Amino acid sequence: MIYTQIKSRNKKQLAVLIDPDKQTQESLAQLVELAKNARTDFFFVGGSLLLEDRFEKTISYIKEHSKIPIIIFPGNSYQVSAKADAILFLSLISGRNPEYLIGQQVIAAPLIKEAKLETIPTGYLLIDGGRISTTSYITQTVPIPNDKPDIAVAIALAGEMLGMKLIYLEAGSGALNSVNAEMIEAVKKNISVPLIVGGGIRSAEQAEETCKAGADIIVVGNILEKEPDLLMEISLAVHSTNKVAE
Ligand code: 1GP
């Protein structure tokens, strides 16, 4: 069970986000190799748009070439594949758009059941990352201002009380500013489920700060499309925070 793995490790873990639309066959092959060498904990696969039919092929490729668990991070209800190991069943609880709170989930639920996928209910909170993110635009929701940790705490608490098993603080892919330490600390202090943080993390220092502030899983995507070699440094930074804690 992937969720047991997330919870029981009780260690900082690194997820590499793969947006199938943004990868060529060569860049995907390179990233999978790098991820294996860097002892990446999870692959997240998904994207807001997915214009091309690469979703299934990308998951199959990763599955054939690595043992790293594949977790679907869906941009919409059609991003479901039986070949993945689990799916983040996201509800955009920072927004007030019913389509992304429950609408897409209703469409996806029968597909997920059919695929017999492990489903991890996840409260998804969009935080202002310094520019309008694709997620904000597509979902037509307003992100939480990054200087309002209290709002993020209240929403995360409500998510946990509704039964969500993970909380995800998202600054948006390619965000100018990643989620700040104050907000991560405040949310972490108030919830008991694992905390995922992503969006705009593009250096080992930022990854380390994010971990130290309280993130349990760090997600990195965009920067690896441009500088894949950074993965090793980022992974070392994430996993070294475990040694300090041990
Ligand atoms: C976006 O949290 C992820 O959904 C990762 O963001 O692509 O900016 O690393 P980046």
Coordinates of C-alpha atoms and ligand atoms in Angstrom, one line a residue, residues 17 22 44 73 124 135 168-175 196-202 219-225, ligand 1:
L17 CA 6.6 15.2 -11.2
K22 CA 6.4 18.0 -21.6
F44 CA 3.9 11.7 -9.7
F73 CA -1.5 13.4 -9.8
Y124 CA -5.4 20.2 -2.4
T135 CA -4.1 25.4 -12.0
Y168 CA -1.0 19.2 -0.5
L169 CA 0.2 22.8 -0.5
E170 CA 0.7 23.8 -4.2
A171 CA 2.2 27.1 -5.4
G172 CA 1.6 26.0 -9.0
S173 CA 4.0 24.4 -11.5
G174 CA 6.8 26.9 -12.3
A175 CA 5.7 29.3 -9.5
I196 CA 3.0 17.5 0.5
V197 CA 4.6 20.7 -0.8
G198 CA 5.3 21.6 -4.4
G199 CA 5.5 24.3 -7.0
G200 CA 8.5 26.5 -7.8
I201 CA 11.1 24.5 -5.9
R202 CA 14.2 24.8 -8.1
V219 CA 7.5 17.6 -5.3
V220 CA 9.8 18.8 -8.0
G221 CA 8.9 19.0 -11.7
N222 CA 9.5 22.1 -13.9
I223 CA 13.2 22.7 -13.1
L224 CA 14.1 19.1 -14.0
E225 CA 12.7 19.6 -17.5
Ligands
1GP1 C1 3.3 21.3 -9.5 O1 3.9 20.9 -7.3 C2 4.2 20.6 -8.6 O2 2.0 20.7 -9.5 C3 5.6 20.9 -9.0 O3 5.9 22.2 -9.3 O4 6.8 22.0 -11.6 O5 7.3 24.1 -10.2 O6 8.4 21.9 -9.6 P1 7.2 22.6 -10.2

